[in-house]
Coordinates of C-alpha atoms in Angstrom, one line a residue:
M1 CA -18.0 -41.7 13.1
S2 CA -19.8 -44.8 14.6
E3 CA -23.1 -45.0 16.4
R4 CA -23.1 -46.2 20.0
I5 CA -26.0 -47.2 22.2
V6 CA -26.5 -45.7 25.7
V7 CA -29.4 -46.6 27.9
L8 CA -30.9 -44.8 30.9
A9 CA -32.1 -47.0 33.7
G10 CA -33.3 -46.3 37.2
N11 CA -36.2 -46.3 39.7
P12 CA -39.4 -44.4 39.0
N13 CA -39.3 -40.7 39.7
V14 CA -35.5 -40.2 39.8
G15 CA -35.5 -37.9 36.8
K16 CA -34.6 -40.1 33.9
S17 CA -36.8 -38.4 31.5
T18 CA -35.2 -35.0 32.5
V19 CA -31.8 -36.5 31.9
F20 CA -33.0 -37.8 28.6
N21 CA -34.3 -34.3 27.6
E22 CA -31.0 -32.6 28.6
L23 CA -28.9 -35.1 26.6
T24 CA -31.0 -35.1 23.4
G25 CA -32.7 -31.7 23.4
M26 CA -36.1 -33.4 23.1
H27 CA -39.1 -32.5 25.3
Q28 CA -40.3 -35.8 26.6
H29 CA -42.9 -34.9 29.2
T30 CA -41.9 -35.6 32.8
G31 CA -44.2 -36.0 35.8
N32 CA -43.5 -35.9 39.5
W33 CA -45.1 -39.3 40.1
I34 CA -44.4 -42.9 39.9
G35 CA -44.5 -44.9 36.6
K36 CA -44.7 -41.9 34.3
T37 CA -42.6 -43.6 31.6
V38 CA -44.1 -47.0 30.6
K39 CA -42.3 -47.7 27.4
T40 CA -38.8 -47.1 25.9
T41 CA -38.1 -43.8 24.3
E42 CA -35.3 -43.4 21.8
S43 CA -33.4 -40.3 20.4
H44 CA -29.9 -39.3 19.4
F45 CA -27.2 -37.0 20.7
Y46 CA -23.6 -36.2 19.5
Y47 CA -20.5 -35.7 21.6
K48 CA -16.9 -35.3 20.4
F49 CA -17.7 -36.5 16.9
N50 CA -19.5 -39.6 18.1
D51 CA -23.1 -40.4 17.3
Y52 CA -25.1 -41.9 20.3
T53 CA -28.5 -43.6 20.4
L54 CA -30.0 -42.9 23.8
V55 CA -32.8 -45.2 25.1
D56 CA -34.9 -44.2 28.2
L57 CA -36.2 -47.4 29.9
P58 CA -39.3 -47.5 32.0
G59 CA -38.7 -46.8 35.7
T60 CA -38.4 -49.9 37.7
Y61 CA -37.2 -51.0 41.2
S62 CA -36.0 -54.4 40.1
L63 CA -35.2 -56.5 37.0
C64 CA -37.4 -59.3 38.4
T65 CA -40.5 -59.5 36.1
A66 CA -43.2 -58.5 38.5
S67 CA -44.6 -55.7 36.3
K68 CA -44.6 -54.6 32.7
E69 CA -42.0 -51.9 33.4
E70 CA -39.6 -54.5 34.9
E71 CA -40.2 -56.8 32.1
V72 CA -39.4 -54.2 29.4
A73 CA -36.3 -52.9 31.3
R74 CA -34.9 -56.5 31.9
D75 CA -35.5 -57.7 28.4
F76 CA -33.8 -54.6 26.8
L77 CA -30.8 -54.8 29.1
K78 CA -30.4 -58.5 28.4
S79 CA -31.1 -58.6 24.7
N80 CA -29.0 -55.7 23.5
E81 CA -25.3 -55.2 23.3
L82 CA -25.1 -51.8 25.0
D83 CA -22.0 -49.6 25.0
C84 CA -23.0 -47.8 28.2
T85 CA -25.7 -48.0 30.8
V86 CA -26.4 -44.8 32.9
C87 CA -27.9 -45.8 36.2
V88 CA -29.8 -42.8 37.4
V89 CA -30.3 -42.9 41.2
D90 CA -32.0 -40.6 43.7
S91 CA -29.4 -39.0 46.0
T92 CA -32.0 -38.7 48.7
V93 CA -32.7 -42.4 49.0
L94 CA -29.4 -44.0 47.9
E95 CA -30.0 -47.4 49.6
R96 CA -33.1 -48.2 47.6
S97 CA -31.6 -47.0 44.3
L98 CA -28.5 -49.2 44.8
L99 CA -30.5 -52.4 44.7
L100 CA -31.2 -51.9 40.9
V101 CA -27.6 -50.8 40.3
F102 CA -26.3 -54.1 41.8
Q103 CA -28.6 -56.1 39.5
I104 CA -27.5 -54.2 36.4
M105 CA -23.8 -54.6 37.4
K106 CA -24.4 -58.4 37.1
L107 CA -25.2 -57.8 33.4
T108 CA -22.5 -55.3 32.4
D109 CA -19.5 -53.4 33.7
N110 CA -19.9 -50.4 31.4
I111 CA -21.9 -48.4 33.9
V112 CA -22.0 -44.7 35.0
V113 CA -23.9 -44.0 38.2
L114 CA -25.6 -40.7 38.0
L115 CA -26.4 -39.2 41.4
N116 CA -29.4 -37.1 40.4
L117 CA -31.6 -34.8 42.5
S118 CA -28.5 -33.4 44.3
D119 CA -30.4 -30.2 44.9
E120 CA -33.1 -32.1 46.8
A121 CA -30.4 -33.9 48.8
K122 CA -28.8 -30.6 49.7
K123 CA -32.1 -29.1 50.9
R124 CA -32.5 -32.1 53.2
G125 CA -29.0 -31.8 54.5
I126 CA -27.8 -35.0 52.8
F127 CA -24.2 -35.1 51.4
V128 CA -23.1 -38.0 49.2
D129 CA -19.4 -38.7 48.9
S130 CA -19.3 -39.5 45.1
Q131 CA -15.6 -40.3 45.0
K132 CA -15.9 -42.8 47.8
L133 CA -19.0 -44.3 46.3
S134 CA -17.1 -44.7 43.0
K135 CA -14.2 -46.5 44.7
L136 CA -16.7 -48.9 46.4
L137 CA -18.6 -49.7 43.3
G138 CA -15.7 -49.7 40.9
V139 CA -17.6 -47.6 38.4
P140 CA -17.8 -43.8 37.6
V141 CA -20.1 -41.8 39.8
V142 CA -21.4 -38.3 38.7
K143 CA -23.4 -35.8 40.7
S144 CA -26.2 -34.0 38.9
T145 CA -29.2 -31.8 39.1
A146 CA -30.7 -32.6 35.7
R147 CA -33.6 -30.0 36.1
S148 CA -31.0 -27.3 35.8
G149 CA -28.5 -29.1 33.6
K150 CA -25.8 -29.4 36.3
G151 CA -23.5 -32.4 36.0
I152 CA -24.7 -33.3 32.4
N153 CA -21.3 -32.3 30.8
N154 CA -19.5 -34.5 33.3
L155 CA -21.9 -37.3 32.5
L156 CA -21.2 -36.9 28.8
E157 CA -17.5 -37.1 29.3
E158 CA -17.8 -40.3 31.3
I159 CA -20.0 -41.8 28.6
H160 CA -17.4 -40.8 26.0
L161 CA -14.5 -42.4 28.0
I162 CA -16.4 -45.7 28.4
T163 CA -17.8 -46.0 24.9
T164 CA -14.5 -45.2 23.3
G165 CA -12.6 -47.7 25.5
A166 CA -10.5 -45.0 27.3
K167 CA -12.0 -46.2 30.7
H168 CA -12.8 -49.7 31.7
P169 CA -15.0 -49.8 34.9
K170 CA -14.8 -53.0 36.9
S171 CA -16.6 -53.7 40.1
E172 CA -14.4 -55.2 42.8
F173 CA -17.1 -57.3 44.5
L174 CA -19.9 -59.7 43.6
I175 CA -23.2 -59.4 45.4
D176 CA -25.5 -62.3 46.2
E177 CA -29.3 -61.8 46.0
D178 CA -29.5 -62.6 49.8
S179 CA -27.0 -59.9 50.8
A180 CA -28.0 -57.1 48.4
Y181 CA -30.0 -55.1 51.0
E182 CA -27.2 -55.4 53.6
K183 CA -24.7 -54.3 51.1
A184 CA -26.8 -51.3 50.1
K185 CA -27.2 -50.3 53.7
E186 CA -23.5 -50.6 54.3
I187 CA -22.5 -48.5 51.3
E188 CA -25.1 -45.9 52.1
K189 CA -23.9 -45.6 55.7
S190 CA -20.3 -45.2 54.5
V191 CA -20.8 -42.5 51.8
I192 CA -23.6 -40.4 53.3
S193 CA -23.6 -37.7 56.0
V194 CA -26.7 -36.0 57.2
S195 CA -26.5 -32.4 58.7
K196 CA -30.1 -32.1 59.7
E197 CA -33.1 -34.3 60.5
E198 CA -35.8 -34.2 57.9
K199 CA -39.3 -33.5 59.1
E200 CA -42.6 -34.3 57.5
S201 CA -43.8 -31.2 55.6
M202 CA -46.9 -29.3 56.6
L203 CA -48.3 -29.8 53.1
D204 CA -48.0 -33.6 53.4
R205 CA -49.7 -33.5 56.8
I206 CA -52.6 -31.8 55.0
M207 CA -52.6 -33.7 51.8
L208 CA -52.2 -37.1 53.4
G209 CA -54.2 -36.5 56.6
R210 CA -57.2 -38.8 57.3
F211 CA -59.7 -36.0 57.5
T212 CA -58.0 -33.2 55.5
S213 CA -56.8 -35.0 52.4
F214 CA -60.1 -35.2 50.5
I215 CA -61.1 -31.7 51.4
A216 CA -57.7 -30.4 50.2
L217 CA -58.0 -32.3 46.9
A218 CA -61.5 -31.0 46.4
V219 CA -60.4 -27.4 47.0
I220 CA -57.5 -27.7 44.6
F221 CA -59.6 -29.2 41.8
A222 CA -62.3 -26.6 42.5
A223 CA -59.6 -23.8 42.2
V224 CA -58.4 -25.3 38.9
L225 CA -61.9 -25.4 37.5
Y226 CA -62.8 -21.9 38.7
I227 CA -59.7 -20.4 37.2
T228 CA -60.4 -22.2 33.9
I229 CA -64.1 -21.1 33.7
R230 CA -63.4 -17.6 35.0
L231 CA -60.5 -16.8 32.7
S232 CA -61.8 -18.6 29.6
N233 CA -65.1 -16.7 29.1
Y234 CA -63.8 -13.4 28.0
P235 CA -61.1 -14.8 25.5
S236 CA -63.7 -17.2 24.1
E237 CA -66.0 -14.2 23.4
L238 CA -63.2 -12.2 21.8
L239 CA -62.1 -15.2 19.7
K240 CA -65.7 -15.9 18.6
T241 CA -66.2 -12.3 17.6
F242 CA -63.0 -12.2 15.6
L243 CA -63.7 -15.5 13.9
D244 CA -67.3 -14.4 13.0
Y245 CA -65.7 -11.3 11.4
V246 CA -63.3 -13.5 9.5
E247 CA -66.1 -15.8 8.4
A248 CA -68.2 -12.8 7.1
K249 CA -65.2 -11.4 5.2
I250 CA -64.4 -14.8 3.6
A251 CA -68.0 -15.2 2.5
Q252 CA -68.0 -11.6 1.2
F253 CA -64.8 -12.3 -0.8
L254 CA -66.1 -15.6 -2.3
F255 CA -69.4 -13.9 -3.4
S256 CA -67.4 -11.1 -5.0
C257 CA -65.4 -13.7 -6.9
G258 CA -68.6 -15.2 -8.4
V259 CA -68.6 -18.4 -6.4
D260 CA -72.0 -20.1 -6.4
E261 CA -74.1 -19.6 -3.3
W262 CA -74.3 -23.3 -2.4
A263 CA -70.5 -23.6 -2.5
V264 CA -70.1 -20.6 -0.3
S265 CA -72.7 -22.0 2.1
L266 CA -70.9 -25.4 2.2
F267 CA -67.5 -23.9 2.8
V268 CA -68.4 -21.0 5.1
R269 CA -71.6 -22.1 6.9
G270 CA -70.6 -25.7 6.9
M271 CA -66.9 -26.3 7.3
L272 CA -65.7 -23.0 8.6
R273 CA -68.5 -22.4 11.0
V274 CA -68.1 -25.8 12.8
L275 CA -64.3 -25.3 12.7
F276 CA -64.4 -21.8 14.1
F277 CA -66.9 -22.7 16.8
V278 CA -64.7 -25.6 18.0
V279 CA -61.7 -23.4 18.1
S280 CA -63.4 -20.5 19.9
V281 CA -65.0 -22.8 22.5
M282 CA -62.1 -25.2 23.0
L283 CA -58.9 -23.2 22.8
P284 CA -59.2 -20.8 25.8
P285 CA -60.2 -23.4 28.5
M286 CA -57.6 -25.8 27.1
A287 CA -54.9 -23.2 27.2
I288 CA -55.7 -22.6 30.9
F289 CA -56.6 -26.1 32.1
F290 CA -53.7 -28.1 30.6
P291 CA -50.9 -25.8 32.0
L292 CA -52.5 -25.7 35.4
F293 CA -52.8 -29.5 35.4
S294 CA -49.2 -29.9 34.3
L295 CA -48.0 -27.6 37.1
L296 CA -49.9 -29.7 39.7
E297 CA -48.4 -32.8 38.2
D298 CA -44.9 -31.4 38.3
F299 CA -45.5 -30.2 41.8
G300 CA -46.2 -33.8 43.0
L301 CA -49.9 -33.8 43.6
F302 CA -50.7 -37.0 41.7
P303 CA -49.0 -39.5 44.0
R304 CA -51.0 -38.1 46.9
I305 CA -54.1 -38.6 44.9
A306 CA -53.2 -42.2 44.3
F307 CA -52.4 -42.7 48.0
N308 CA -55.6 -41.2 49.2
L309 CA -57.8 -43.1 46.7
D310 CA -55.9 -46.4 47.1
Y311 CA -58.3 -47.7 49.9
P312 CA -61.6 -46.7 48.2
F313 CA -60.4 -48.2 44.9
E314 CA -59.2 -51.3 46.7
K315 CA -62.7 -51.8 48.1
C316 CA -63.9 -51.5 44.5
S317 CA -61.6 -54.4 43.3
S318 CA -58.9 -52.1 42.0
C319 CA -56.0 -50.1 43.3
G320 CA -54.9 -46.4 43.8
K321 CA -53.0 -46.4 40.5
Q322 CA -56.3 -46.3 38.7
A323 CA -56.8 -42.8 40.2
L324 CA -53.7 -41.7 38.3
C325 CA -55.3 -43.1 35.1
C326 CA -58.5 -41.1 35.9
C327 CA -56.3 -37.9 36.3
M328 CA -54.7 -38.5 32.9
G329 CA -58.2 -39.2 31.5
L330 CA -59.2 -35.6 32.4
G331 CA -56.9 -34.4 29.7
C332 CA -57.5 -37.2 27.2
N333 CA -59.1 -40.6 27.7
A334 CA -56.6 -42.1 25.2
V335 CA -53.8 -41.0 27.4
G336 CA -55.6 -42.4 30.4
V337 CA -55.9 -45.8 28.7
T338 CA -52.2 -46.0 27.8
G339 CA -51.4 -44.8 31.4
A340 CA -53.0 -48.0 32.7
R341 CA -49.7 -49.7 31.8
I342 CA -48.4 -48.6 35.2
I343 CA -50.8 -51.0 36.9
E344 CA -49.0 -54.4 37.4
S345 CA -52.1 -56.6 37.7
P346 CA -53.5 -57.5 34.2
R347 CA -57.0 -57.8 35.7
E348 CA -56.9 -54.3 37.3
R349 CA -55.3 -52.8 34.2
I350 CA -58.2 -54.0 32.1
I351 CA -60.7 -52.5 34.7
A352 CA -58.9 -49.2 34.5
I353 CA -59.0 -49.2 30.7
I354 CA -62.7 -50.1 30.5
T355 CA -63.7 -47.5 33.0
N356 CA -61.5 -44.6 31.9
S357 CA -64.1 -43.2 29.5
L358 CA -66.3 -42.5 32.6
T359 CA -63.9 -39.7 33.3
P360 CA -64.7 -36.5 31.3
C361 CA -61.9 -35.6 28.9
N362 CA -61.0 -32.1 27.9
G363 CA -63.2 -32.4 24.7
R364 CA -66.3 -32.8 26.9
F365 CA -65.5 -29.8 29.2
P366 CA -66.7 -27.1 26.8
L367 CA -70.1 -28.7 26.4
L368 CA -70.4 -29.2 30.1
I369 CA -69.3 -25.7 30.9
A370 CA -71.7 -24.2 28.3
I371 CA -74.7 -26.1 29.5
I372 CA -73.9 -25.4 33.2
S373 CA -73.5 -21.6 32.5
M374 CA -76.8 -21.5 30.6
F375 CA -79.0 -23.5 32.8
F376 CA -77.6 -23.9 36.3
A377 CA -75.2 -21.1 37.3
K378 CA -75.3 -17.3 37.3
N379 CA -71.5 -16.8 37.9
S380 CA -68.2 -18.7 37.6
F381 CA -68.3 -19.8 41.3
Q382 CA -71.6 -21.6 40.9
S383 CA -70.4 -23.1 37.6
T384 CA -67.4 -24.4 39.4
L385 CA -69.4 -26.1 42.1
V386 CA -71.7 -27.7 39.6
L387 CA -68.8 -29.0 37.5
L388 CA -67.1 -30.3 40.6
L389 CA -70.3 -32.2 41.6
L390 CA -70.3 -33.8 38.1
L391 CA -66.6 -34.8 38.5
M392 CA -67.5 -36.4 41.8
L393 CA -70.3 -38.2 40.2
S394 CA -67.8 -39.4 37.5
L395 CA -65.5 -40.7 40.2
L396 CA -68.3 -42.4 42.0
M397 CA -69.5 -44.2 38.9
T398 CA -66.0 -45.2 38.0
M399 CA -65.6 -46.9 41.4
L400 CA -69.1 -48.5 41.2
S401 CA -68.4 -49.8 37.6
S402 CA -65.0 -51.1 38.8
K403 CA -66.7 -53.0 41.6
I404 CA -69.2 -54.5 39.3
L405 CA -66.5 -55.6 36.8
G406 CA -64.3 -56.9 39.5
K407 CA -67.1 -59.1 40.9
T408 CA -68.3 -60.4 37.5
V409 CA -66.3 -60.6 34.3
L410 CA -63.0 -59.7 35.9
K411 CA -63.0 -61.6 39.1
G412 CA -59.7 -62.0 40.9
A413 CA -57.6 -61.1 43.9
E414 CA -56.7 -57.5 44.5
S415 CA -53.0 -56.8 44.1
S416 CA -50.8 -54.9 46.6
F417 CA -49.9 -51.4 45.9
A418 CA -46.4 -50.2 46.9
M419 CA -45.2 -46.7 45.8
E420 CA -42.8 -44.0 46.9
M421 CA -44.0 -40.6 47.9
P422 CA -41.9 -38.1 46.1
P423 CA -41.2 -34.8 47.7
F424 CA -43.1 -31.7 46.6
R425 CA -41.0 -29.8 44.1
K426 CA -41.2 -26.3 42.8
P427 CA -42.5 -26.6 39.3
Q428 CA -40.4 -25.2 36.4
F429 CA -43.2 -22.8 35.6
F430 CA -42.2 -21.4 32.2
K431 CA -40.9 -24.7 30.9
T432 CA -43.9 -26.7 32.1
V433 CA -46.4 -24.2 30.7
F434 CA -44.6 -23.9 27.4
N435 CA -44.3 -27.7 27.0
S436 CA -48.0 -28.1 28.0
L437 CA -49.1 -25.6 25.4
R438 CA -47.0 -27.1 22.7
E439 CA -47.5 -30.8 23.4
K440 CA -51.0 -31.0 24.8
V441 CA -53.0 -27.9 23.8
A442 CA -51.6 -27.8 20.2
F443 CA -52.0 -31.6 19.8
V444 CA -55.6 -31.8 21.0
L445 CA -56.6 -28.7 19.1
M446 CA -55.1 -29.9 15.8
R447 CA -56.8 -33.2 16.3
A448 CA -60.1 -31.4 16.9
V449 CA -59.6 -29.2 13.9
A450 CA -58.8 -32.2 11.7
V451 CA -62.1 -33.7 12.6
A452 CA -64.2 -30.6 12.8
A453 CA -63.5 -29.4 9.2
P454 CA -64.8 -32.6 7.4
A455 CA -67.5 -33.0 10.0
G456 CA -68.8 -29.5 9.1
V457 CA -69.0 -30.5 5.4
I458 CA -70.8 -33.8 6.2
I459 CA -73.3 -32.1 8.6
W460 CA -74.0 -29.3 6.1
T461 CA -74.6 -31.9 3.4
L462 CA -77.0 -33.9 5.7
A463 CA -78.8 -30.7 6.7
N464 CA -79.3 -29.5 3.1
I465 CA -80.2 -32.6 1.2
K466 CA -83.9 -33.1 1.5
I467 CA -86.0 -36.3 1.2
G468 CA -89.8 -35.9 1.3
G469 CA -89.5 -32.2 2.2
E470 CA -87.2 -32.8 5.2
S471 CA -83.4 -33.0 5.5
I472 CA -81.5 -36.2 6.0
L473 CA -80.4 -34.8 9.3
A474 CA -84.0 -34.3 10.4
H475 CA -85.0 -37.8 9.3
M476 CA -82.1 -39.3 11.4
A477 CA -83.1 -37.2 14.4
D478 CA -86.7 -38.3 14.0
F479 CA -85.6 -41.9 14.0
L480 CA -83.8 -41.5 17.3
E481 CA -86.5 -39.3 18.9
P482 CA -88.3 -42.1 20.8
I483 CA -85.1 -43.3 22.4
G484 CA -84.1 -39.8 23.3
R485 CA -87.4 -39.1 25.0
I486 CA -87.0 -42.2 27.2
M487 CA -83.7 -40.7 28.3
G488 CA -85.0 -37.2 28.9
L489 CA -83.2 -36.0 25.7
D490 CA -84.4 -35.8 22.1
G491 CA -83.3 -37.3 18.7
V492 CA -81.1 -34.3 17.9
I493 CA -79.0 -34.7 21.0
L494 CA -78.5 -38.4 20.5
L495 CA -77.6 -37.8 16.8
A496 CA -75.0 -35.2 17.9
F497 CA -73.3 -37.7 20.1
I498 CA -73.3 -40.4 17.5
L499 CA -72.0 -38.1 14.8
G500 CA -69.5 -36.7 17.3
F501 CA -67.9 -40.2 17.6
P502 CA -64.7 -39.0 15.9
A503 CA -64.2 -36.3 18.6
N504 CA -66.2 -35.1 21.6
E505 CA -65.4 -31.5 20.7
I506 CA -67.8 -31.4 17.8
V507 CA -70.9 -32.6 19.7
L508 CA -72.2 -29.1 20.5
P509 CA -71.8 -27.6 17.0
I510 CA -73.5 -30.7 15.5
A511 CA -76.5 -30.4 17.8
L512 CA -76.7 -26.7 17.0
M513 CA -76.6 -27.2 13.2
A514 CA -79.2 -30.0 13.5
Y515 CA -81.6 -27.7 15.5
L516 CA -81.1 -24.9 13.0
S517 CA -81.8 -27.2 10.1
T518 CA -85.0 -28.6 11.7
S519 CA -86.3 -25.2 12.7
K520 CA -85.6 -23.6 9.4
L521 CA -83.2 -21.1 10.9
S522 CA -80.3 -20.1 8.6
D523 CA -77.8 -18.4 10.9
Y524 CA -77.3 -18.9 14.6
S525 CA -75.0 -15.8 14.9
S526 CA -78.1 -13.6 14.7
L527 CA -79.5 -15.1 17.9
E528 CA -78.8 -13.4 21.2
S529 CA -77.3 -16.5 22.7
L530 CA -76.9 -20.2 22.3
S531 CA -79.4 -20.8 25.0
A532 CA -82.1 -19.1 22.9
V533 CA -81.5 -21.8 20.2
L534 CA -81.8 -24.6 22.7
I535 CA -84.8 -23.3 24.5
A536 CA -86.5 -22.6 21.2
N537 CA -86.1 -26.3 20.5
G538 CA -87.7 -27.5 23.7
W539 CA -84.8 -27.6 26.1
T540 CA -85.7 -27.6 29.8
V541 CA -83.7 -27.9 33.0
K542 CA -84.3 -31.7 32.9
T543 CA -83.0 -31.8 29.3
A544 CA -79.9 -29.9 30.4
I545 CA -79.3 -32.3 33.3
C546 CA -79.7 -35.4 31.2
T547 CA -77.4 -34.0 28.5
C548 CA -74.7 -33.3 31.1
V549 CA -75.0 -36.8 32.5
F550 CA -74.8 -38.3 29.0
A551 CA -71.9 -36.1 28.2
L552 CA -70.2 -37.6 31.2
F553 CA -71.2 -41.2 30.4
H554 CA -71.3 -42.4 26.8
F555 CA -69.2 -44.4 24.4
P556 CA -65.5 -43.3 24.0
C557 CA -64.4 -41.3 21.0
S558 CA -62.7 -43.0 18.0
T559 CA -59.2 -42.2 19.1
T560 CA -59.8 -43.7 22.6
L561 CA -61.5 -46.7 21.2
L562 CA -58.6 -47.4 18.8
T563 CA -56.2 -47.0 21.7
I564 CA -58.2 -49.4 23.9
Y565 CA -58.0 -52.1 21.2
R566 CA -54.3 -51.5 20.7
E567 CA -53.7 -51.8 24.5
T568 CA -55.9 -54.9 25.1
R569 CA -55.8 -56.6 21.7
S570 CA -59.2 -57.9 22.6
K571 CA -62.5 -57.3 20.8
K572 CA -64.3 -58.4 24.0
W573 CA -62.7 -55.8 26.2
T574 CA -63.0 -53.1 23.5
L575 CA -66.7 -53.8 23.2
L576 CA -67.2 -53.8 27.0
S577 CA -65.4 -50.4 27.0
V578 CA -68.2 -49.1 24.8
L579 CA -71.1 -50.7 26.6
T580 CA -70.0 -49.9 30.2
P581 CA -70.1 -46.1 30.0
L582 CA -73.1 -46.2 27.6
A583 CA -75.1 -48.4 30.0
V584 CA -74.2 -46.0 32.9
G585 CA -75.3 -43.0 30.9
F586 CA -78.5 -44.6 29.7
V587 CA -79.6 -45.9 33.1
L588 CA -78.9 -42.6 34.9
C589 CA -80.7 -40.5 32.2
V590 CA -83.7 -42.8 32.3
L591 CA -83.9 -42.6 36.1
I592 CA -83.6 -38.8 36.0
N593 CA -86.3 -38.6 33.4
L594 CA -88.7 -40.7 35.5
V595 CA -88.0 -38.7 38.8
M596 CA -88.3 -35.2 37.4

């Protein structure tokens, strides 16, 4: 049994990742928007006693090196001896897809053309004669609907025939660069029949309308936030009650085993308390927000966001693709940073990377929601409006920062932004939700848990080791107090953000434990609410506002910072990625403190 190499190539948004998943059984995340895959992905599959390595290349329209995706795809196709190349094309826009097929045919004859999205073509009344297309190209052509698995078995058989030498595809014509477009039009005209005229959908008239687009986007995001806040409150309370019960039972068991009181306190009131707090606060909103976000992504909302925000971002020395990075940053800033690879211009890519931390990630949402609920809103609807205003402030400061960077350290001409507008597609509900829970919620939660457990031990230690009658934690907070007061905060809040550098999820429990340490309180679970702890330690409405602003705009977490350095390979841009959001947060907090 020998191993053979098969590569998937094609335009963005033609379903390559879905084909990859169907062939390998993996669950690579797919998104209904341009440039989702920005690096090669490899896995294996077996067919008729043959072992295949499958490589999914970045989506690209051409093998000319105008972008990172095109460079990666071209270099891989040229530098590897491939046994078979599967050219995935969109059945609904055959002419455009054929241009890449022609370029690949110049490199190899071992090609299978996969006419994907056949279901979309059928809905639009488009019929592609695959047999005639195969004769014209001189290579096998297979129809498929990868989302439902249709046509995958036929694809496997064609791959098998080519890689074993049973079939030898050979194109009967050579195509010059100057005549590629004419040839693509000629072939499309000869193999396609259309039974009905496609009309612009009502949804697109709303989502792309000059006056309705931003209203529609605001309503959609407000709905997502409202559902997240509304549905997460009760599960959070139940989970907190259950984990408090577990905590008490563990402490009781350890005492009954004769464990020293300090050790029980370290383990239960230090590590477990922070750990359980993070889980109870984070898990419910994550389990709601991430699946909703993934469903909107699968539905095709993100390209419309990029289209609508292209002009505003262009005026800010960037492009609409930065909006996609911002959307990804809502889940995790590290993901938003890597997502900047879809931006062709190196200058604009750096701008998107530096400013991505101005977008609040999922780790900051629990803190924002908690403070909003305690100080500014009486119900979920009001909380949603306040949180939406904060997101709008985040977008505004992202654009302003991009403008400043584009006119100073990152001067240069704005690039053009060409993209396709994929059709709205019915999301695969259960599959999308399941993958989101497994790949996003579980991953982020495990990362938070891995940080929260040791952080709880460190915080407990700092809170219980005393120097001169005060804990180390109190000394650190006192040292930061003058800076905090200038910003409308206090030393404890600043200390919580600094110690929360490994993960934003632990900022709130750090602040809580610090307050309890300085105020000689031993157990916050005996208090009526978290707000009682904060108010008892001098919190006002101004404090809450400044904390929300600083939660939006401060230095990136350790994971994001490491990702920034890996993406830029520059200490200069990494440092600027720290200073930019920190400067925005500091200036805004100082201004708010002076005004109120």
